[in-house]
Amino acid sequence: MMDKSAAELISITKSYGQSIAVDDITLRIPGTSYTCLLGPSGCGKSSTLRMIAGHETVTRGDILLGGKNITDLPPAGRGTAMMFQNYALFPHLSVADNVAFSLKMKGVEKSARHVEAMKLLELVDMVGFAARLPAQLSGGQQQRVALARALITNPSILLLDEPLSALDPFLRLRMRSELKRLQRELGISFIHVTHSQDEALSLADQVIVMNKGRIEQVGSAQDVFNKPQTQFVAQFMGGHNVMRDGQSYLAIRADKVQISKTSSKDGAGLSAVVREIEYLGTTFSVGLDEADATQASSPISVTISDALFSQEPLEIGQTVFLNWKPGDTHRLAS
Ligand code: ADP
Ligand code: MG
């Protein structure tokens, strides 16, 4: 039998008037998986998610969930649930009533609703807050309540639109692992929209990199980071430099470029000027401009370990030579 939490988008397009927000996307979401839709602001992530949720009509194409065509079903009839960016909790309802809300709409009787709501609050570690109002909770706690409220409908797929962006960095990391744990425990699929590369890499079984309404690349976190297929993915994922090589382009990871202060005997090495030095804790990130701007398609970034940098510190304005092993480069398709 087909996994209920497997989904397929078949040639999905979303237009708002004349403008195309999502342009003919085809995509498989495996069952019981964590998928991240990753891309810059405006690339069509939320529109895609809202079409899956049924909060936005599909201009063209089909959406299947568990093998069933759900394209024209109302949101509550799809087996999906959505957690919104701003949590959208009802301010006048207690935490327990917020969580139980969709069961009330379904006509589930009060004591049964309450039992279910408490189970979900237990899952997100919020049992002690059941009687409070949303305004009496921190941002992180409100988010847990929003999660419980989405999950009480027992969805096959949970849709999350930038769920961590309103949290401070410490809470964000904590909630990140919490989301992953929940997805595993529940055995359903999560589709999580984010513009943060770190978030997608750390969470996703499958990363979908989007740009201008289209899919640039689909793959595991390691694939999209280590084997970007396009200049856009190499540059957007960060940690890569894109170099011209005749008519095509090569990507080379920032931590695979060596900096030396003198050119090698055979004169190999790209001459560059240090423009920027940033300390990142365990590494230094060095920004450089190619001296005669023929090879690099943008400023060059090199990552050096803290220890190595300390042995031979660099200075802004210094001219250096960059080398890398041919085997560490990766040819881009476009
Ligand atoms: P993302 O979530 O990746 O930032 P969106 O899906 O929100 O992107 O938006 C994609 C494009 O569609 C943007 O150009 C945006 O301005 C446009 N858009 C989104 N929602 C609407 C809407 N309701 N009406 C008109 N244009 C919209
Ligand atoms: Mg969005």
CSV table of C-alpha atoms and ligand atoms in Angstrom, one decimal:
chain,number,residue,atom,x,y,z
A,1,MET,CA,0.0,0.0,0.0
A,2,MET,CA,1.1,3.5,-0.8
A,3,ASP,CA,2.5,5.5,2.2
A,4,LYS,CA,-0.2,7.9,3.3
A,5,SER,CA,2.4,10.6,3.9
A,6,ALA,CA,3.9,10.4,0.4
A,7,ALA,CA,3.0,13.3,-1.9
A,8,GLU,CA,3.5,14.3,-5.5
A,9,LEU,CA,3.3,17.6,-7.1
A,10,ILE,CA,2.7,17.2,-10.9
A,11,SER,CA,3.4,20.2,-13.1
A,12,ILE,CA,2.2,22.7,-10.5
A,13,THR,CA,1.8,26.3,-11.5
A,14,LYS,CA,0.6,29.3,-9.5
A,15,SER,CA,-0.1,32.6,-11.2
A,16,TYR,CA,-1.3,35.8,-9.4
A,17,GLY,CA,-2.8,37.8,-12.3
A,18,GLN,CA,0.0,38.2,-14.8
A,19,SER,CA,2.8,37.1,-12.6
A,20,ILE,CA,3.9,33.5,-12.2
A,21,ALA,CA,4.9,32.7,-8.6
A,22,VAL,CA,5.4,28.9,-9.1
A,23,ASP,CA,6.4,27.8,-12.6
A,24,ASP,CA,5.6,24.2,-13.5
A,25,ILE,CA,7.1,22.3,-10.5
A,26,THR,CA,7.1,18.5,-10.4
A,27,LEU,CA,8.2,16.9,-7.2
A,28,ARG,CA,8.0,13.7,-5.1
A,29,ILE,CA,7.9,13.9,-1.4
A,30,PRO,CA,8.7,10.4,0.0
A,31,GLY,CA,6.6,9.0,2.8
A,32,THR,CA,7.8,9.6,6.4
A,33,SER,CA,10.4,12.1,5.3
A,34,TYR,CA,11.6,15.6,6.2
A,35,THR,CA,11.6,17.9,3.2
A,36,CYS,CA,12.8,21.5,3.2
A,37,LEU,CA,11.8,24.0,0.5
A,38,LEU,CA,14.8,26.3,0.5
A,39,GLY,CA,15.3,29.5,-1.5
A,40,PRO,CA,15.5,33.3,-1.3
A,41,SER,CA,12.6,35.5,-0.5
A,42,GLY,CA,10.0,35.6,-3.2
A,43,CYS,CA,11.0,32.4,-5.0
A,44,GLY,CA,7.6,30.8,-4.5
A,45,LYS,CA,8.1,28.6,-1.4
A,46,SER,CA,5.0,29.8,0.5
A,47,SER,CA,2.8,29.7,-2.6
A,48,THR,CA,3.9,26.0,-3.1
A,49,LEU,CA,3.2,25.2,0.5
A,50,ARG,CA,-0.2,27.0,0.5
A,51,MET,CA,-1.3,25.0,-2.6
A,52,ILE,CA,-0.4,21.8,-0.8
A,53,ALA,CA,-2.4,22.9,2.2
A,54,GLY,CA,-5.4,24.0,0.0
A,55,HIS,CA,-5.1,27.6,1.2
A,56,GLU,CA,-4.3,28.7,-2.3
A,57,THR,CA,-5.9,27.4,-5.5
A,58,VAL,CA,-3.7,25.6,-8.0
A,59,THR,CA,-3.6,27.5,-11.4
A,60,ARG,CA,-2.4,24.3,-13.3
A,61,GLY,CA,-1.3,20.9,-12.2
A,62,ASP,CA,-2.2,18.2,-9.7
A,63,ILE,CA,-1.3,17.4,-6.1
A,64,LEU,CA,-1.5,13.8,-4.9
A,65,LEU,CA,-1.3,12.7,-1.3
A,66,GLY,CA,-1.0,9.0,-0.5
A,67,GLY,CA,-1.9,8.4,-4.2
A,68,LYS,CA,-5.1,10.3,-4.0
A,69,ASN,CA,-5.7,13.5,-6.0
A,70,ILE,CA,-6.4,16.3,-3.4
A,71,THR,CA,-6.0,19.3,-5.8
A,72,ASP,CA,-9.5,20.5,-5.3
A,73,LEU,CA,-10.3,19.3,-1.8
A,74,PRO,CA,-10.9,21.9,1.0
A,75,PRO,CA,-8.0,22.3,3.5
A,76,ALA,CA,-9.6,20.2,6.2
A,77,GLY,CA,-10.3,17.3,3.9
A,78,ARG,CA,-6.8,16.7,2.7
A,79,GLY,CA,-4.9,15.0,5.5
A,80,THR,CA,-2.6,18.0,5.7
A,81,ALA,CA,-2.1,20.5,8.5
A,82,MET,CA,-0.3,23.8,8.4
A,83,MET,CA,1.7,25.7,11.1
A,84,PHE,CA,1.8,29.3,10.2
A,85,GLN,CA,4.8,31.7,10.6
A,86,ASN,CA,3.0,33.9,13.1
A,87,TYR,CA,1.4,30.9,14.9
A,88,ALA,CA,-2.1,32.5,14.5
A,89,LEU,CA,-3.3,31.4,18.0
A,90,PHE,CA,-6.7,32.7,19.2
A,91,PRO,CA,-5.8,35.3,21.9
A,92,HIS,CA,-9.0,34.8,23.9
A,93,LEU,CA,-8.8,31.0,24.1
A,94,SER,CA,-6.8,29.0,26.6
A,95,VAL,CA,-3.9,26.9,25.4
A,96,ALA,CA,-6.0,23.7,25.8
A,97,ASP,CA,-8.9,25.3,23.8
A,98,ASN,CA,-6.6,26.5,21.1
A,99,VAL,CA,-5.2,23.0,20.7
A,100,ALA,CA,-8.6,21.4,20.8
A,101,PHE,CA,-10.2,24.0,18.4
A,102,SER,CA,-10.3,21.8,15.2
A,103,LEU,CA,-11.9,19.0,17.2
A,104,LYS,CA,-14.6,21.4,18.4
A,105,MET,CA,-15.3,22.3,14.8
A,106,LYS,CA,-15.7,18.6,14.0
A,107,GLY,CA,-18.3,18.4,16.8
A,108,VAL,CA,-16.1,16.3,19.2
A,109,GLU,CA,-17.6,16.5,22.7
A,110,LYS,CA,-15.8,18.6,25.3
A,111,SER,CA,-14.2,16.0,27.6
A,112,ALA,CA,-13.0,13.9,24.6
A,113,ARG,CA,-11.5,17.1,23.1
A,114,HIS,CA,-9.7,17.9,26.3
A,115,VAL,CA,-8.2,14.4,26.6
A,116,GLU,CA,-6.8,14.7,23.0
A,117,ALA,CA,-5.5,18.2,23.6
A,118,MET,CA,-3.7,17.1,26.7
A,119,LYS,CA,-2.0,14.2,24.8
A,120,LEU,CA,-0.8,16.7,22.2
A,121,LEU,CA,0.4,19.2,24.9
A,122,GLU,CA,2.3,16.3,26.4
A,123,LEU,CA,4.0,15.6,23.1
A,124,VAL,CA,5.3,19.2,22.9
A,125,ASP,CA,6.0,19.3,26.7
A,126,MET,CA,3.4,22.0,27.5
A,127,VAL,CA,1.0,20.2,29.8
A,128,GLY,CA,1.7,22.7,32.6
A,129,PHE,CA,0.5,25.6,30.5
A,130,ALA,CA,-2.9,24.2,29.4
A,131,ALA,CA,-5.0,26.9,31.3
A,132,ARG,CA,-2.9,29.9,30.2
A,133,LEU,CA,-3.8,32.4,27.4
A,134,PRO,CA,-1.4,32.8,24.5
A,135,ALA,CA,-0.3,36.3,25.7
A,136,GLN,CA,1.0,34.6,28.9
A,137,LEU,CA,3.5,32.5,26.9
A,138,SER,CA,6.9,33.1,25.5
A,139,GLY,CA,7.5,32.9,21.7
A,140,GLY,CA,8.9,29.4,21.9
A,141,GLN,CA,6.0,28.2,24.0
A,142,GLN,CA,3.5,29.7,21.6
A,143,GLN,CA,5.2,27.9,18.9
A,144,ARG,CA,4.8,24.6,20.7
A,145,VAL,CA,1.1,25.2,21.2
A,146,ALA,CA,0.8,26.0,17.5
A,147,LEU,CA,2.5,22.7,16.7
A,148,ALA,CA,0.1,20.8,19.0
A,149,ARG,CA,-2.8,22.5,17.4
A,150,ALA,CA,-1.8,21.6,13.9
A,151,LEU,CA,-1.0,18.0,14.9
A,152,ILE,CA,-4.3,17.3,16.7
A,153,THR,CA,-6.0,16.7,13.3
A,154,ASN,CA,-3.7,13.7,12.9
A,155,PRO,CA,-2.3,14.8,9.6
A,156,SER,CA,-0.3,12.7,7.2
A,157,ILE,CA,1.7,15.7,6.3
A,158,LEU,CA,2.6,18.7,8.4
A,159,LEU,CA,3.4,21.9,6.5
A,160,LEU,CA,5.5,24.5,8.2
A,161,ASP,CA,6.2,28.0,6.8
A,162,GLU,CA,9.4,29.5,8.3
A,163,PRO,CA,8.5,28.0,11.7
A,164,LEU,CA,11.7,29.0,13.4
A,165,SER,CA,12.3,32.5,12.0
A,166,ALA,CA,10.6,34.4,14.9
A,167,LEU,CA,12.7,32.7,17.5
A,168,ASP,CA,16.0,33.9,19.0
A,169,PRO,CA,19.1,31.9,17.9
A,170,PHE,CA,19.2,29.7,21.0
A,171,LEU,CA,15.6,28.7,20.9
A,172,ARG,CA,15.8,28.2,17.2
A,173,LEU,CA,18.4,25.5,17.6
A,174,ARG,CA,16.4,23.8,20.3
A,175,MET,CA,13.2,23.9,18.4
A,176,ARG,CA,15.0,22.6,15.3
A,177,SER,CA,16.0,19.4,17.0
A,178,GLU,CA,12.5,19.2,18.5
A,179,LEU,CA,10.9,19.4,15.1
A,180,LYS,CA,13.1,16.6,13.8
A,181,ARG,CA,12.3,14.4,16.9
A,182,LEU,CA,8.6,15.0,16.4
A,183,GLN,CA,8.7,14.1,12.7
A,184,ARG,CA,10.5,10.8,13.6
A,185,GLU,CA,8.2,10.0,16.5
A,186,LEU,CA,5.0,10.6,14.5
A,187,GLY,CA,6.3,8.8,11.4
A,188,ILE,CA,4.6,11.4,9.1
A,189,SER,CA,6.1,13.7,6.5
A,190,PHE,CA,7.1,17.3,7.3
A,191,ILE,CA,7.4,19.9,4.6
A,192,HIS,CA,9.3,22.9,6.0
A,193,VAL,CA,9.8,26.2,4.1
A,194,THR,CA,12.9,28.2,5.0
A,195,HIS,CA,15.3,30.7,3.5
A,196,SER,CA,18.0,29.5,5.9
A,197,GLN,CA,20.6,27.1,4.4
A,198,ASP,CA,21.7,25.9,7.9
A,199,GLU,CA,18.2,25.0,8.8
A,200,ALA,CA,17.6,23.0,5.6
A,201,LEU,CA,20.9,21.2,5.8
A,202,SER,CA,20.5,20.2,9.5
A,203,LEU,CA,16.9,19.0,9.2
A,204,ALA,CA,16.1,17.7,5.7
A,205,ASP,CA,16.2,14.2,4.3
A,206,GLN,CA,15.4,16.0,1.0
A,207,VAL,CA,16.3,19.6,0.2
A,208,ILE,CA,14.5,21.3,-2.7
A,209,VAL,CA,16.4,24.4,-3.7
A,210,MET,CA,14.1,26.9,-5.4
A,211,ASN,CA,14.8,30.0,-7.5
A,212,LYS,CA,12.3,32.3,-9.3
A,213,GLY,CA,9.4,29.9,-9.1
A,214,ARG,CA,11.4,26.9,-10.3
A,215,ILE,CA,13.3,24.0,-8.8
A,216,GLU,CA,17.1,24.4,-9.2
A,217,GLN,CA,18.1,21.1,-7.5
A,218,VAL,CA,16.6,18.3,-5.4
A,219,GLY,CA,18.9,16.1,-3.2
A,220,SER,CA,20.1,15.1,0.2
A,221,ALA,CA,21.6,17.9,2.3
A,222,GLN,CA,25.1,16.6,1.5
A,223,ASP,CA,24.3,16.5,-2.2
A,224,VAL,CA,23.1,20.0,-2.5
A,225,PHE,CA,25.9,21.3,-0.4
A,226,ASN,CA,28.8,19.2,-1.9
A,227,LYS,CA,27.5,18.8,-5.4
A,228,PRO,CA,25.7,21.9,-6.4
A,229,GLN,CA,24.5,21.5,-10.0
A,230,THR,CA,24.1,25.2,-10.9
A,231,GLN,CA,25.9,28.5,-10.2
A,232,PHE,CA,22.8,29.6,-8.3
A,233,VAL,CA,22.9,26.6,-5.9
A,234,ALA,CA,26.7,26.9,-5.4
A,235,GLN,CA,26.3,30.5,-4.5
A,236,PHE,CA,23.1,30.3,-2.6
A,237,MET,CA,24.2,27.4,-0.4
A,238,GLY,CA,27.3,29.3,0.4
A,239,GLY,CA,30.7,27.9,1.2
A,240,HIS,CA,31.5,27.6,-2.5
A,241,ASN,CA,33.4,29.7,-5.1
A,242,VAL,CA,32.4,29.6,-8.7
A,243,MET,CA,35.3,29.8,-11.2
A,244,ARG,CA,35.2,30.2,-15.0
A,245,ASP,CA,36.8,27.4,-16.9
A,246,GLY,CA,36.6,28.1,-20.6
A,247,GLN,CA,32.9,28.2,-21.5
A,248,SER,CA,31.8,26.4,-18.3
A,249,TYR,CA,31.9,26.9,-14.6
A,250,LEU,CA,33.5,25.0,-11.7
A,251,ALA,CA,32.6,25.1,-8.0
A,252,ILE,CA,35.3,24.8,-5.4
A,253,ARG,CA,34.4,24.6,-1.7
A,254,ALA,CA,35.8,27.5,0.4
A,255,ASP,CA,37.5,25.1,2.8
A,256,LYS,CA,39.3,23.4,-0.1
A,257,VAL,CA,41.2,26.5,-1.2
A,258,GLN,CA,44.7,27.0,0.1
A,259,ILE,CA,46.2,30.4,0.7
A,260,SER,CA,50.0,30.9,0.3
A,261,LYS,CA,51.9,34.1,0.7
A,262,THR,CA,54.4,33.2,-2.1
A,263,SER,CA,53.6,31.8,-5.5
A,264,SER,CA,54.8,28.2,-6.1
A,265,LYS,CA,57.9,27.5,-8.2
A,266,ASP,CA,55.9,26.6,-11.3
A,267,GLY,CA,54.0,29.9,-11.0
A,268,ALA,CA,50.6,28.1,-10.4
A,269,GLY,CA,48.0,29.8,-8.2
A,270,LEU,CA,45.5,32.5,-8.6
A,271,SER,CA,46.7,35.9,-7.4
A,272,ALA,CA,44.2,37.6,-5.1
A,273,VAL,CA,44.0,40.5,-2.6
A,274,VAL,CA,42.6,40.0,0.9
A,275,ARG,CA,39.6,42.3,1.4
A,276,GLU,CA,37.9,41.0,4.5
A,277,ILE,CA,38.7,38.7,7.5
A,278,GLU,CA,35.9,37.4,9.7
A,279,TYR,CA,36.4,35.3,12.8
A,280,LEU,CA,33.7,32.7,13.1
A,281,GLY,CA,34.7,30.8,16.2
A,282,THR,CA,36.4,27.7,15.0
A,283,THR,CA,37.3,29.1,11.6
A,284,PHE,CA,38.3,32.3,9.9
A,285,SER,CA,36.5,33.4,6.7
A,286,VAL,CA,38.7,35.3,4.3
A,287,GLY,CA,37.2,37.3,1.5
A,288,LEU,CA,39.4,38.1,-1.5
A,289,ASP,CA,39.3,39.7,-4.9
A,290,GLU,CA,41.0,38.1,-7.8
A,291,ALA,CA,43.9,40.4,-8.8
A,292,ASP,CA,43.2,40.4,-12.5
A,293,ALA,CA,39.5,39.3,-12.4
A,294,THR,CA,39.5,36.7,-15.2
A,295,GLN,CA,38.6,33.5,-13.4
A,296,ALA,CA,36.4,34.0,-10.4
A,297,SER,CA,32.9,35.0,-11.2
A,298,SER,CA,32.5,36.9,-7.9
A,299,PRO,CA,34.6,37.7,-4.8
A,300,ILE,CA,36.4,34.6,-3.5
A,301,SER,CA,35.8,33.2,0.0
A,302,VAL,CA,38.3,30.9,1.8
A,303,THR,CA,37.7,29.2,5.1
A,304,ILE,CA,40.8,28.5,7.3
A,305,SER,CA,40.9,26.8,10.6
A,306,ASP,CA,41.5,28.9,13.7
A,307,ALA,CA,44.8,27.1,14.3
A,308,LEU,CA,46.1,27.5,10.8
A,309,PHE,CA,45.2,31.2,10.6
A,310,SER,CA,46.9,31.8,14.0
A,311,GLN,CA,50.2,30.3,12.7
A,312,GLU,CA,50.3,32.7,9.7
A,313,PRO,CA,47.9,35.6,10.1
A,314,LEU,CA,46.8,37.5,7.0
A,315,GLU,CA,46.3,41.2,6.7
A,316,ILE,CA,43.7,43.2,4.7
A,317,GLY,CA,45.3,44.5,1.5
A,318,GLN,CA,47.9,41.7,1.3
A,319,THR,CA,48.4,39.9,-2.1
A,320,VAL,CA,48.3,36.1,-1.8
A,321,PHE,CA,48.2,33.1,-4.1
A,322,LEU,CA,45.3,30.6,-4.1
A,323,ASN,CA,45.6,26.9,-5.0
A,324,TRP,CA,43.3,23.9,-5.0
A,325,LYS,CA,43.5,20.3,-6.1
A,326,PRO,CA,41.8,19.7,-9.5
A,327,GLY,CA,40.0,16.7,-7.8
A,328,ASP,CA,38.3,19.1,-5.4
A,329,THR,CA,36.5,21.1,-8.1
A,330,HIS,CA,33.1,20.2,-9.3
A,331,ARG,CA,31.7,21.1,-12.8
A,332,LEU,CA,28.4,23.0,-12.9
A,333,ALA,CA,25.7,22.2,-15.4
A,334,SER,CA,24.7,25.8,-15.8
B,1,ADP,P1,8.5,33.0,-0.8
B,1,ADP,O1,7.6,32.3,0.2
B,1,ADP,O2,9.5,32.1,-1.4
B,1,ADP,O3,9.1,34.2,-0.2
B,1,ADP,P2,6.0,33.6,-2.1
B,1,ADP,O4,5.4,32.3,-2.6
B,1,ADP,O5,5.4,34.2,-0.9
B,1,ADP,O6,7.6,33.4,-2.0
B,1,ADP,O7,5.9,34.6,-3.3
B,1,ADP,C1,6.3,34.3,-4.7
B,1,ADP,C2,5.9,35.5,-5.6
B,1,ADP,O8,4.5,35.6,-5.6
B,1,ADP,C3,6.4,36.8,-5.1
B,1,ADP,O9,6.8,37.5,-6.2
B,1,ADP,C4,5.2,37.4,-4.4
B,1,ADP,O10,5.3,38.8,-4.4
B,1,ADP,C5,4.1,36.9,-5.2
B,1,ADP,N1,2.9,36.7,-4.4
B,1,ADP,C6,2.7,35.9,-3.3
B,1,ADP,N2,1.5,35.9,-2.8
B,1,ADP,C7,0.8,36.7,-3.6
B,1,ADP,C8,-0.6,37.2,-3.7
B,1,ADP,N3,-1.5,36.7,-2.8
B,1,ADP,N4,-0.9,38.0,-4.7
B,1,ADP,C9,-0.1,38.4,-5.6
B,1,ADP,N5,1.2,38.1,-5.6
B,1,ADP,C10,1.7,37.2,-4.6
B,2,MG,MG,7.3,32.8,2.3
